[in-house]
Coordinates of C-alpha atoms in Angstrom, one line a residue:
Chain A
M1 CA -13.3 29.8 -31.2
Q2 CA -15.7 26.9 -31.8
S3 CA -19.3 28.1 -31.4
T4 CA -21.0 25.0 -29.8
Y5 CA -19.9 21.9 -28.0
S6 CA -21.9 18.8 -27.5
G7 CA -22.8 18.2 -23.9
G8 CA -25.6 18.0 -21.5
V9 CA -27.3 19.5 -18.5
F10 CA -28.7 18.5 -15.1
S11 CA -31.5 20.6 -13.8
D12 CA -34.5 19.9 -11.5
T13 CA -36.7 21.9 -13.9
L14 CA -36.2 19.4 -16.7
A15 CA -38.6 16.5 -17.1
D16 CA -36.3 13.7 -16.1
G17 CA -33.8 16.1 -14.4
R18 CA -31.5 15.9 -17.4
A19 CA -31.2 16.6 -21.1
G20 CA -28.5 16.6 -23.8
G21 CA -27.8 19.8 -25.7
E22 CA -25.4 22.1 -27.4
V23 CA -23.2 24.1 -25.0
E24 CA -22.3 27.7 -25.9
L25 CA -19.8 30.1 -24.5
M26 CA -21.7 33.4 -24.4
P27 CA -20.5 36.8 -23.0
A28 CA -22.9 36.3 -20.1
G29 CA -21.8 32.9 -19.2
I30 CA -21.9 29.2 -20.0
A31 CA -25.1 28.4 -21.7
I32 CA -26.9 25.3 -23.0
R33 CA -29.7 24.8 -25.5
C34 CA -31.7 21.6 -25.3
P35 CA -33.6 19.8 -28.1
D36 CA -36.9 20.9 -26.7
G37 CA -35.9 24.5 -26.5
E38 CA -35.0 24.9 -22.8
F39 CA -32.1 27.3 -22.2
F40 CA -29.9 27.6 -19.2
V41 CA -27.0 29.9 -18.3
I42 CA -24.4 29.9 -15.5
P43 CA -22.5 33.3 -15.2
Y44 CA -18.8 32.8 -15.3
R45 CA -18.1 34.3 -11.9
E46 CA -20.6 32.0 -10.2
C47 CA -19.3 28.9 -12.0
Q48 CA -17.7 26.1 -10.0
V49 CA -15.6 23.9 -12.3
E50 CA -15.0 20.2 -11.6
M51 CA -13.5 17.4 -13.7
G52 CA -14.9 14.0 -13.8
G53 CA -17.0 11.6 -15.9
Y54 CA -16.2 8.2 -17.2
H55 CA -12.8 9.1 -18.8
G56 CA -12.0 11.8 -16.2
R57 CA -12.0 14.4 -19.1
M58 CA -15.5 15.7 -18.6
L59 CA -15.8 19.3 -17.4
F60 CA -18.7 20.1 -15.1
C61 CA -19.8 23.7 -14.6
R62 CA -22.1 24.1 -11.6
N63 CA -24.0 27.0 -10.1
P64 CA -23.4 27.8 -6.4
D65 CA -26.3 25.8 -5.0
R66 CA -25.5 22.9 -7.4
S67 CA -29.1 22.9 -8.8
L68 CA -27.8 23.4 -12.3
T69 CA -24.9 21.6 -13.9
I70 CA -23.7 22.0 -17.5
Y71 CA -21.1 19.6 -18.8
S72 CA -19.2 18.7 -22.0
E73 CA -16.4 16.3 -22.8
D74 CA -15.2 18.3 -25.7
A75 CA -11.4 18.9 -25.3
Q76 CA -11.7 22.2 -27.1
F77 CA -14.4 23.4 -24.6
R78 CA -11.8 23.3 -21.8
R79 CA -9.4 25.5 -23.6
D80 CA -12.1 27.9 -24.9
L81 CA -13.7 28.3 -21.5
S82 CA -10.5 29.7 -20.0
L83 CA -10.4 32.3 -22.7
A84 CA -14.1 33.1 -22.6
A85 CA -14.0 33.6 -18.8
A86 CA -11.0 35.9 -19.2
G87 CA -8.9 33.9 -16.8
M88 CA -11.5 33.9 -14.1
L89 CA -11.7 30.1 -14.0
D90 CA -8.1 29.3 -14.6
E91 CA -7.3 28.4 -11.0
Q92 CA -10.1 26.0 -10.8
L93 CA -9.3 24.5 -14.3
A94 CA -5.7 24.0 -13.3
M95 CA -6.7 22.3 -10.1
G96 CA -9.0 20.0 -12.1
N97 CA -6.2 19.1 -14.5
R98 CA -3.8 18.4 -11.6
Q99 CA -6.3 16.1 -10.0
R100 CA -7.0 14.4 -13.3
R101 CA -3.2 13.8 -13.9
S102 CA -2.7 12.4 -10.4
E103 CA -5.7 10.1 -10.9
S104 CA -4.5 8.8 -14.3
R105 CA -1.0 8.2 -12.8
R106 CA -2.6 6.3 -10.0
S107 CA -4.8 4.2 -12.3
L108 CA -1.7 3.4 -14.5
F109 CA 0.1 2.2 -11.4
Y110 CA -2.8 0.0 -10.4
A111 CA -3.1 -1.4 -13.9
V112 CA 0.6 -2.3 -14.0
A113 CA 0.4 -3.8 -10.6
F114 CA -2.6 -5.9 -11.6
V115 CA -0.9 -7.2 -14.8
A116 CA 2.2 -8.0 -12.8
A117 CA 0.3 -9.8 -10.1
T118 CA -1.6 -11.8 -12.7
L119 CA 1.7 -12.8 -14.3
V120 CA 3.2 -13.9 -11.0
V121 CA 0.1 -16.0 -10.1
V122 CA 0.2 -17.7 -13.5
V123 CA 3.9 -18.5 -13.4
A124 CA 3.9 -19.6 -9.8
G125 CA 0.7 -21.6 -10.4
Y126 CA 2.3 -23.3 -13.3
F127 CA 5.3 -24.5 -11.3
A128 CA 3.2 -25.4 -8.3
V129 CA 1.0 -27.5 -10.5
R130 CA 4.0 -29.2 -12.0
S131 CA 5.5 -30.3 -8.7
G132 CA 2.1 -30.9 -7.2
A133 CA 1.1 -33.2 -10.0
K134 CA 4.2 -35.3 -9.4
A135 CA 3.6 -35.6 -5.7
A136 CA -0.1 -36.4 -6.2
V137 CA 0.7 -39.1 -8.8
L138 CA 3.2 -40.8 -6.6
A139 CA 0.7 -40.9 -3.8
L140 CA -1.8 -42.9 -5.9
P141 CA -1.8 -46.7 -5.6
T142 CA -0.1 -48.6 -8.5
S143 CA -3.4 -50.3 -9.3
V144 CA -4.5 -47.0 -10.9
D145 CA -1.6 -47.2 -13.3
A146 CA -2.6 -50.7 -14.3
K147 CA -6.2 -49.8 -14.9
I148 CA -5.4 -46.8 -17.0
G149 CA -2.7 -48.6 -19.0
D150 CA -4.9 -51.6 -19.7
A151 CA -7.7 -49.3 -20.9
A152 CA -5.4 -47.4 -23.1
M153 CA -3.9 -50.6 -24.5
Q154 CA -7.3 -51.8 -25.5
S155 CA -8.4 -48.6 -27.1
M156 CA -5.2 -48.1 -28.9
T157 CA -4.6 -48.7 -32.6
L158 CA -1.2 -50.3 -33.1
E159 CA 1.0 -50.0 -36.2
G160 CA 0.5 -53.6 -37.1
P161 CA -0.7 -57.0 -36.0
Q162 CA 0.4 -58.5 -32.7
V163 CA 3.0 -61.2 -33.0
E164 CA 2.0 -64.4 -31.2
D165 CA 5.1 -66.5 -32.2
P166 CA 6.2 -68.2 -29.0
V167 CA 9.9 -68.0 -29.8
I168 CA 9.9 -64.2 -30.2
V169 CA 7.4 -63.4 -27.4
D170 CA 9.0 -65.8 -24.9
A171 CA 12.4 -64.3 -25.7
M172 CA 11.1 -60.8 -24.9
Q173 CA 9.3 -62.0 -21.7
S174 CA 12.4 -63.8 -20.5
I175 CA 14.4 -60.6 -20.8
V176 CA 11.7 -58.8 -18.9
D177 CA 11.6 -61.5 -16.2
R178 CA 15.3 -61.1 -15.7
L179 CA 15.0 -57.4 -15.2
E180 CA 11.8 -57.4 -13.2
P181 CA 13.3 -58.3 -9.8
Q182 CA 15.5 -55.1 -10.1
A183 CA 12.5 -52.8 -10.6
A184 CA 12.5 -49.9 -8.2
V185 CA 8.8 -50.4 -7.3
E186 CA 7.1 -53.7 -6.7
G187 CA 3.6 -54.5 -7.8
F188 CA 3.8 -53.9 -11.5
Q189 CA 2.9 -56.7 -13.9
F190 CA 5.2 -56.3 -16.9
K191 CA 3.8 -57.7 -20.1
V192 CA 5.5 -57.4 -23.5
H193 CA 3.4 -57.1 -26.7
V194 CA 5.3 -57.6 -29.9
V195 CA 3.9 -55.8 -32.9
D196 CA 4.8 -56.6 -36.4
S197 CA 5.9 -53.3 -38.0
P198 CA 9.1 -51.9 -39.6
M199 CA 9.1 -49.1 -37.0
V200 CA 12.2 -49.1 -34.8
N201 CA 10.2 -48.2 -31.7
A202 CA 9.1 -49.4 -28.3
F203 CA 6.9 -47.7 -25.7
A204 CA 5.5 -48.3 -22.3
L205 CA 2.0 -47.6 -20.9
P206 CA 1.3 -47.0 -17.3
G207 CA 1.1 -50.2 -15.3
G208 CA 3.4 -52.4 -17.2
N209 CA 2.2 -52.9 -20.8
I210 CA 5.2 -52.6 -23.1
V211 CA 4.9 -52.6 -26.8
V212 CA 8.0 -53.5 -28.9
Y213 CA 7.9 -53.3 -32.7
T214 CA 9.6 -56.0 -34.7
G215 CA 11.6 -53.3 -36.5
L216 CA 13.5 -52.6 -33.3
I217 CA 14.1 -56.3 -32.5
R218 CA 15.4 -56.8 -36.0
S219 CA 17.9 -53.9 -35.8
A220 CA 19.2 -55.2 -32.4
T221 CA 22.3 -57.4 -32.9
S222 CA 22.0 -59.0 -29.5
A223 CA 19.5 -59.8 -26.8
E224 CA 21.3 -57.3 -24.5
Q225 CA 20.5 -54.4 -26.8
V226 CA 16.8 -55.2 -26.6
A227 CA 17.2 -55.6 -22.8
A228 CA 18.6 -52.1 -22.7
V229 CA 15.4 -50.8 -24.5
L230 CA 13.2 -52.8 -22.2
A231 CA 15.0 -51.6 -19.1
H232 CA 14.4 -48.0 -20.3
E233 CA 10.7 -48.6 -20.9
M234 CA 10.3 -50.5 -17.6
A235 CA 11.9 -47.5 -15.9
H236 CA 9.2 -45.3 -17.4
V237 CA 6.6 -47.6 -15.8
T238 CA 8.2 -47.8 -12.3
L239 CA 8.9 -44.0 -12.3
R240 CA 5.3 -43.5 -13.3
H241 CA 6.1 -41.0 -16.0
G242 CA 2.9 -41.6 -18.0
L243 CA 0.7 -40.7 -15.1
Q244 CA 2.9 -37.7 -14.2
R245 CA 2.5 -36.4 -17.7
A246 CA -1.2 -36.8 -17.6
G247 CA -1.4 -35.2 -14.2
Q248 CA 0.6 -32.2 -15.4
S249 CA -1.5 -31.6 -18.4
L250 CA -4.6 -32.0 -16.3
G251 CA -3.2 -29.8 -13.6
I252 CA -2.3 -27.1 -16.1
W253 CA -5.8 -27.4 -17.6
A254 CA -7.3 -27.1 -14.1
G255 CA -5.1 -24.1 -13.3
M256 CA -6.2 -22.4 -16.5
S257 CA -9.9 -22.9 -15.9
L258 CA -9.4 -21.8 -12.3
L259 CA -8.0 -18.6 -13.6
I260 CA -10.7 -18.2 -16.2
G261 CA -13.3 -19.2 -13.7
D262 CA -15.0 -22.2 -15.2
V263 CA -14.5 -25.6 -13.7
S264 CA -17.5 -27.4 -15.1
G265 CA -15.7 -29.1 -18.0
L266 CA -12.9 -30.4 -15.8
M267 CA -14.2 -33.9 -15.3
G268 CA -14.8 -34.7 -18.9
A269 CA -11.4 -33.3 -20.0
G270 CA -9.7 -35.4 -17.3
V271 CA -10.8 -38.7 -18.7
D272 CA -9.7 -37.7 -22.2
L273 CA -6.3 -36.5 -21.1
F274 CA -5.5 -39.6 -19.2
Q275 CA -6.0 -41.7 -22.3
T276 CA -4.0 -39.6 -24.7
A277 CA -1.3 -38.1 -22.6
S278 CA -0.2 -41.5 -21.2
A279 CA 0.7 -42.8 -24.6
N280 CA 2.3 -39.5 -25.7
Q281 CA 5.9 -38.6 -25.8
Y282 CA 7.7 -38.1 -22.5
S283 CA 9.6 -35.0 -21.7
R284 CA 13.4 -34.8 -22.0
Q285 CA 13.7 -34.9 -18.2
H286 CA 11.7 -38.1 -18.0
E287 CA 13.8 -39.7 -20.8
N288 CA 17.0 -38.9 -18.9
E289 CA 15.5 -40.3 -15.7
A290 CA 14.5 -43.5 -17.5
D291 CA 18.0 -43.8 -19.0
R292 CA 19.6 -43.6 -15.6
E293 CA 17.1 -46.0 -14.0
G294 CA 17.5 -48.3 -17.0
V295 CA 21.2 -48.4 -16.7
R296 CA 20.9 -49.1 -13.0
M297 CA 18.4 -52.0 -13.6
L298 CA 20.7 -53.5 -16.3
Q299 CA 23.7 -53.4 -14.0
A300 CA 21.7 -54.9 -11.1
A301 CA 20.5 -57.7 -13.4
D302 CA 24.1 -58.4 -14.5
I303 CA 23.5 -57.3 -18.0
D304 CA 26.1 -55.2 -19.7
P305 CA 24.6 -51.6 -19.9
A306 CA 27.0 -50.8 -22.7
A307 CA 24.4 -52.5 -24.9
M308 CA 22.3 -49.3 -24.6
T309 CA 24.8 -47.1 -26.3
Q310 CA 25.6 -49.8 -28.8
L311 CA 21.9 -49.8 -29.9
F312 CA 21.8 -46.0 -30.0
A313 CA 24.9 -45.9 -32.2
A314 CA 23.5 -48.7 -34.5
I315 CA 20.2 -46.9 -34.9
N316 CA 21.9 -43.5 -35.4
K317 CA 24.1 -45.0 -38.2
E318 CA 21.1 -46.4 -40.0
Q319 CA 19.0 -43.4 -39.5
G320 CA 20.7 -41.6 -42.4
D321 CA 19.2 -44.1 -44.8
L322 CA 15.7 -44.5 -43.4
P323 CA 15.0 -41.6 -41.2
E324 CA 11.3 -41.9 -40.8
I325 CA 11.1 -45.4 -39.4
F326 CA 13.6 -45.0 -36.6
A327 CA 11.2 -43.6 -34.2
W328 CA 12.7 -44.8 -31.0
I329 CA 15.5 -42.3 -31.4
S330 CA 13.1 -39.5 -32.6
T331 CA 10.3 -40.0 -30.1
H332 CA 13.0 -40.6 -27.5
P333 CA 14.7 -37.3 -28.1
D334 CA 18.3 -36.9 -28.8
D335 CA 21.3 -38.2 -30.0
A336 CA 24.9 -37.4 -29.3
S337 CA 24.4 -35.7 -25.9
R338 CA 22.2 -38.5 -24.7
I339 CA 24.6 -41.2 -25.7
A340 CA 27.4 -39.2 -24.0
Q341 CA 25.3 -39.0 -20.8
V342 CA 24.6 -42.8 -20.8
E343 CA 28.3 -43.5 -21.5
A344 CA 29.3 -41.3 -18.6
L345 CA 27.0 -43.2 -16.3
I346 CA 28.4 -46.5 -17.4
Q347 CA 31.9 -45.4 -16.8
K348 CA 31.2 -44.6 -13.2
L349 CA 29.7 -48.1 -12.6
P350 CA 31.9 -50.5 -10.6
P351 CA 33.2 -53.4 -12.7
R352 CA 31.0 -56.5 -12.6
D353 CA 30.8 -60.0 -14.1
Y354 CA 28.1 -59.7 -16.7
R355 CA 26.1 -62.9 -17.5
P356 CA 24.8 -63.2 -21.0
I357 CA 21.0 -63.4 -21.5
D358 CA 19.8 -66.9 -22.0
V359 CA 18.1 -66.4 -25.4
D360 CA 19.0 -67.8 -28.8
W361 CA 19.2 -64.5 -30.6
A362 CA 19.8 -66.1 -34.0
A363 CA 16.7 -68.2 -33.6
V364 CA 14.7 -65.1 -32.8
Q365 CA 16.0 -63.3 -35.9
T366 CA 15.1 -66.4 -38.0
Q367 CA 11.6 -66.5 -36.6
L368 CA 11.2 -62.8 -37.3
S369 CA 12.0 -63.2 -41.0
D370 CA 9.5 -66.0 -41.1
L371 CA 6.7 -63.9 -39.9
P372 CA 3.7 -63.8 -42.4
A373 CA 4.2 -60.2 -43.1
N374 CA 7.7 -60.9 -44.5
Q375 CA 6.6 -63.6 -46.8
P376 CA 6.5 -62.7 -50.5
P377 CA 2.8 -62.4 -51.5
G378 CA 1.2 -65.7 -52.8
D379 CA 3.8 -67.8 -51.0
Chain B
M1 CA -46.9 4.8 -29.1
Q2 CA -48.2 3.4 -25.9
A3 CA -46.0 1.0 -24.1
E4 CA -46.4 -0.7 -20.7
I5 CA -44.2 -3.0 -18.8
H6 CA -46.1 -6.0 -17.4
D7 CA -45.3 -8.8 -15.0
R8 CA -42.7 -6.9 -13.1
P9 CA -40.2 -7.5 -11.8
S10 CA -39.6 -11.3 -12.3
F11 CA -40.7 -11.9 -15.9
A12 CA -41.2 -8.4 -17.2
N13 CA -42.3 -7.9 -20.8
I14 CA -43.1 -4.8 -22.8
R15 CA -46.6 -4.5 -24.4
V16 CA -46.5 -1.9 -27.1
H17 CA -49.5 -0.6 -29.1
L18 CA -48.4 0.9 -32.4
E19 CA -50.6 3.5 -34.1
P20 CA -50.4 3.6 -37.9
G21 CA -47.1 4.9 -39.1
E22 CA -45.3 4.4 -35.7
E23 CA -42.4 2.1 -35.4
I24 CA -40.3 0.5 -32.7
V25 CA -36.8 -1.0 -33.0
A26 CA -36.1 -4.2 -31.1
E27 CA -33.2 -6.5 -30.5
A28 CA -33.4 -9.6 -32.7
D29 CA -35.4 -12.4 -30.9
A30 CA -37.0 -9.9 -28.5
M31 CA -40.5 -10.3 -30.1
A32 CA -42.7 -12.8 -28.2
S33 CA -46.0 -12.2 -30.0
M34 CA -47.6 -9.6 -32.2
S35 CA -50.7 -8.7 -34.2
S36 CA -50.8 -9.9 -37.8
S37 CA -51.1 -6.3 -38.9
I38 CA -47.5 -5.6 -37.8
E39 CA -44.8 -5.8 -40.3
M40 CA -41.3 -6.7 -39.4
K41 CA -38.2 -5.6 -41.2
T42 CA -34.7 -7.0 -40.3
Q43 CA -31.7 -4.8 -40.7
W44 CA -28.1 -4.7 -39.7
S45 CA -27.8 -3.1 -36.3
G46 CA -26.2 0.3 -37.1
G47 CA -24.8 -1.0 -40.4
F48 CA -22.8 -4.0 -41.4
V49 CA -19.5 -3.4 -39.5
N50 CA -21.3 -2.0 -36.4
G51 CA -23.6 -5.0 -36.4
I52 CA -20.8 -7.5 -36.4
L53 CA -18.9 -5.5 -33.7
K54 CA -22.0 -5.5 -31.6
R55 CA -22.4 -9.2 -32.0
L56 CA -18.8 -10.0 -31.2
F57 CA -18.2 -7.5 -28.4
G58 CA -21.5 -5.9 -27.3
G59 CA -23.3 -9.1 -26.3
E60 CA -26.1 -8.0 -28.7
S61 CA -27.2 -9.6 -32.0
M62 CA -26.0 -8.5 -35.4
F63 CA -29.5 -7.5 -36.4
V64 CA -32.3 -5.4 -35.1
N65 CA -35.9 -5.7 -36.1
R66 CA -37.9 -2.7 -37.1
F67 CA -41.7 -3.2 -36.4
S68 CA -44.2 -0.9 -38.1
T69 CA -47.8 -1.1 -39.0
P70 CA -50.1 0.6 -41.6
S71 CA -53.2 0.0 -39.6
G72 CA -52.2 -0.3 -35.9
G73 CA -51.5 -3.3 -33.8
D74 CA -49.9 -4.7 -30.6
I75 CA -46.6 -6.3 -30.0
V76 CA -45.0 -8.0 -26.9
L77 CA -41.3 -7.8 -26.5
T78 CA -39.3 -9.6 -23.9
Q79 CA -35.8 -10.7 -22.9
A80 CA -34.2 -14.1 -22.5
F81 CA -33.6 -14.2 -18.8
P82 CA -35.9 -13.6 -15.8
G83 CA -35.7 -10.0 -14.5
D84 CA -37.1 -6.5 -14.7
I85 CA -37.3 -4.2 -17.6
Q86 CA -36.8 -0.4 -17.3
C87 CA -38.0 2.3 -19.6
L88 CA -35.9 5.4 -20.0
E89 CA -36.6 8.6 -21.9
L90 CA -33.6 10.2 -23.7
N91 CA -33.8 13.9 -24.3
G92 CA -30.6 14.5 -26.3
N93 CA -28.5 12.9 -23.6
T94 CA -26.5 9.7 -23.7
M95 CA -26.6 6.5 -21.7
F96 CA -24.2 3.6 -21.6
L97 CA -25.7 0.1 -21.3
Q98 CA -24.0 -3.1 -20.3
P99 CA -23.6 -5.8 -23.0
G100 CA -26.9 -7.7 -23.5
A101 CA -29.1 -5.2 -21.6
F102 CA -30.7 -3.5 -24.6
I103 CA -34.2 -4.7 -25.7
A104 CA -35.9 -2.0 -27.7
C105 CA -36.0 1.7 -28.6
E106 CA -38.0 4.3 -30.5
S107 CA -36.7 5.2 -33.9
G108 CA -35.2 8.5 -32.8
V109 CA -32.6 6.7 -30.7
K110 CA -29.1 6.0 -32.0
L111 CA -27.3 2.8 -31.1
G112 CA -23.6 2.6 -31.0
L113 CA -20.8 0.5 -29.5
G114 CA -18.2 2.0 -27.3
W115 CA -14.9 0.7 -25.8
A116 CA -15.4 0.5 -22.1
G117 CA -11.8 -0.1 -21.3
L118 CA -9.7 -2.5 -19.3
R119 CA -11.1 -1.3 -15.9
M120 CA -14.6 -2.5 -16.9
F121 CA -13.1 -5.8 -18.0
I122 CA -11.5 -6.2 -14.6
A123 CA -14.8 -5.3 -13.0
R124 CA -16.4 -8.1 -15.0
E125 CA -18.6 -5.8 -17.0
G126 CA -17.2 -6.5 -20.4
L127 CA -14.7 -4.6 -22.6
F128 CA -17.4 -2.9 -24.6
R129 CA -20.7 -1.2 -23.9
L130 CA -23.7 0.0 -25.8
K131 CA -24.0 3.7 -26.2
V132 CA -27.6 5.0 -26.7
S133 CA -28.2 8.6 -27.5
G134 CA -30.7 10.8 -29.3
K135 CA -34.3 11.5 -28.5
G136 CA -36.9 8.9 -27.6
R137 CA -37.6 6.0 -25.2
I138 CA -35.4 3.0 -24.8
W139 CA -36.1 -0.2 -22.9
F140 CA -33.4 -2.3 -21.3
G141 CA -33.5 -5.4 -19.1
A142 CA -31.6 -6.8 -16.3
Y143 CA -31.3 -10.0 -14.3
G144 CA -33.4 -9.6 -11.1
G145 CA -34.9 -6.3 -10.2
I146 CA -33.7 -3.0 -11.4
F147 CA -33.1 -0.1 -9.1
Q148 CA -31.7 3.3 -9.8
R149 CA -29.8 5.9 -7.9
E150 CA -28.8 9.5 -8.4
I151 CA -25.1 9.8 -7.6
D152 CA -23.7 13.1 -6.5
S153 CA -20.6 12.2 -4.6
E154 CA -19.4 8.6 -4.4
Y155 CA -21.1 5.3 -4.3
I156 CA -20.0 1.7 -4.3
V157 CA -21.4 -1.1 -6.5
D158 CA -20.3 -4.7 -6.5
T159 CA -18.9 -5.9 -9.8
G160 CA -21.5 -7.3 -12.2
H161 CA -24.4 -5.3 -10.8
L162 CA -24.1 -2.2 -12.9
V163 CA -26.5 -2.2 -15.8
A164 CA -26.6 1.3 -17.2
Y165 CA -24.9 4.6 -16.4
E166 CA -24.6 8.1 -17.7
P167 CA -21.3 9.3 -19.3
T168 CA -21.0 11.8 -16.5
I169 CA -20.5 9.0 -14.1
G170 CA -16.9 8.3 -13.2
I171 CA -16.0 4.7 -12.5
R172 CA -13.0 3.3 -10.7
V173 CA -12.4 -0.3 -9.9
A174 CA -11.2 -0.8 -6.4
M175 CA -10.9 -3.4 -3.7
A176 CA -13.8 -3.8 -1.4
G177 CA -11.8 -3.1 1.7
G178 CA -8.3 -3.9 2.8
L179 CA -6.4 -6.8 1.2
F180 CA -7.7 -9.3 3.7
S181 CA -11.4 -8.3 3.6
S182 CA -11.3 -7.9 -0.1
F183 CA -10.4 -11.5 -0.6
F184 CA -12.3 -13.1 2.2
S185 CA -15.5 -11.1 2.4
G186 CA -16.7 -12.5 -0.9
E187 CA -16.9 -9.0 -2.3
G188 CA -13.5 -8.9 -4.0
L189 CA -13.4 -6.0 -6.4
V190 CA -16.1 -3.4 -6.4
T191 CA -16.7 -0.4 -8.7
R192 CA -16.6 3.1 -7.1
V193 CA -18.9 5.3 -9.1
S194 CA -18.8 9.1 -8.7
G195 CA -21.4 11.6 -9.8
P196 CA -23.1 13.7 -10.9
G197 CA -25.4 11.3 -12.8
R198 CA -27.7 8.3 -12.5
I199 CA -26.9 4.7 -12.5
Y200 CA -29.1 1.6 -12.9
M201 CA -28.3 -1.6 -11.0
Q202 CA -29.6 -5.1 -11.1
S203 CA -30.4 -6.9 -7.9
R204 CA -28.8 -10.2 -9.1
S205 CA -25.6 -10.8 -11.1
F206 CA -25.0 -13.5 -13.7
D207 CA -21.6 -14.2 -12.1
G208 CA -23.3 -14.8 -8.8
L209 CA -25.7 -17.2 -10.5
A210 CA -22.9 -19.0 -12.3
A211 CA -20.8 -19.5 -9.2
W212 CA -23.8 -20.6 -7.2
T213 CA -24.9 -23.2 -9.9
N214 CA -21.3 -24.4 -10.2
S215 CA -21.1 -25.2 -6.6
H216 CA -24.1 -27.5 -6.9
L217 CA -23.0 -29.4 -9.9
Y218 CA -20.8 -32.1 -8.3

């Protein structure tokens, strides 16, 4: 049997009513010796045993009028006390143990319930924010899109110089003008910016600014193929995907800080997020929506939507040679399944007399190869 | 060593007179002014690892300063926020302090860091707590006034108000009332403390201040 156990004592005779000390199990009873030499004893037969303390593992031995309490948290003390008291305290000890076990079961239950409730709130909050963001964005006036898009356009670094050549720019704008009456939402001013860069890419900003890289125009074999890309990008604008994305990220951020409890940084973060998220990649769901809406716009404008899959296929074929540049496919995710989806859409369309786009595509291509960037140096 | 707490309770500070050979250990940055005869020695708070743990989890600094003097002198110690300071004499017993509460102690006091557990985290009291034990006086501070209470059966404290408690105190986190009143009374979660033992509470809470300030920002 261990001789002493670290513990403490409460007694009105002590200076502050308490002291630490070494607990001993003596033949006469439970005793404690304090650093200043005070000594207390509670005879075993007068002892009232209780469990408690911060961890619920502390054993309190109190005298009948509760003016003296000796305690220790030593696990060995509990076992040794039963022996030293010759079984006199076993009933009380067993009751304390039962109480402790039921309390620890209860706190385990509450802990599990707390964690589960937090999880439910987080998951439910996430989905609420996602759908809430969409509804909130759609309720905003379209002028908000234009303001944000124009600001983003100005602060953006593009991959190359803007092309001002009237043949190319006018060709792009005339395609957009033909598609514009079919836009699902009125009030957007579509404006095409052609940027000289080998990247096969195009993207739309909220409000109607569309950027097309010359690399994409070059790899298109007909005006209809570019029209397909532009219809897709215009669909992003009319469906307001850019703002929805920004709203979602902002909403998730807001939800997070609501959970953590700090909302002070919300305003600053919001401004940043609107700028970056609007130009970022769209989600797979948004891409599919834009494909569907693009095909609808092409059909309504009497342009053959099959051009969309033709361009996909052409880019896919070339992608093997020059993977990195073909960004329209890679930032606009997917491949075979996406082509299949668009093809399935087209199949279901009623037959229609398609009118060719009134653009001299050969002239556009000639102008493209005459751009300054394509001239050999020193020429 | 003579020590008095002045300017209570709002802007309390400890004025200590050290006789030759005496020393006092204080939280880094607690010294506001001192006689030129006092020497300061900086050391890791309870050793290198312990010091870093205290910094990361205990809301205290990595270092403590040990002030001593060969010829006697005065020193004024204080805390960063407005509020009362309490002196407590340890007589071999142990006390738990909330993170950030510790200010100073006599050299016979041992400082340690203890895991407080998830329930204290839920009660917004921090995952860790400072454990002070040994023999000697310690000084700790709080935001607002400090009041103490001897607990024998059960008592309820709002979360964020508990500053110090003895290890004999049992603590459970509970809802303030039923589900409805817990959420709408503004009390939310509370801590149910059970005795025997003594607890120290602060009359204001930092969470309360933060929430109040936040509501006035925009």
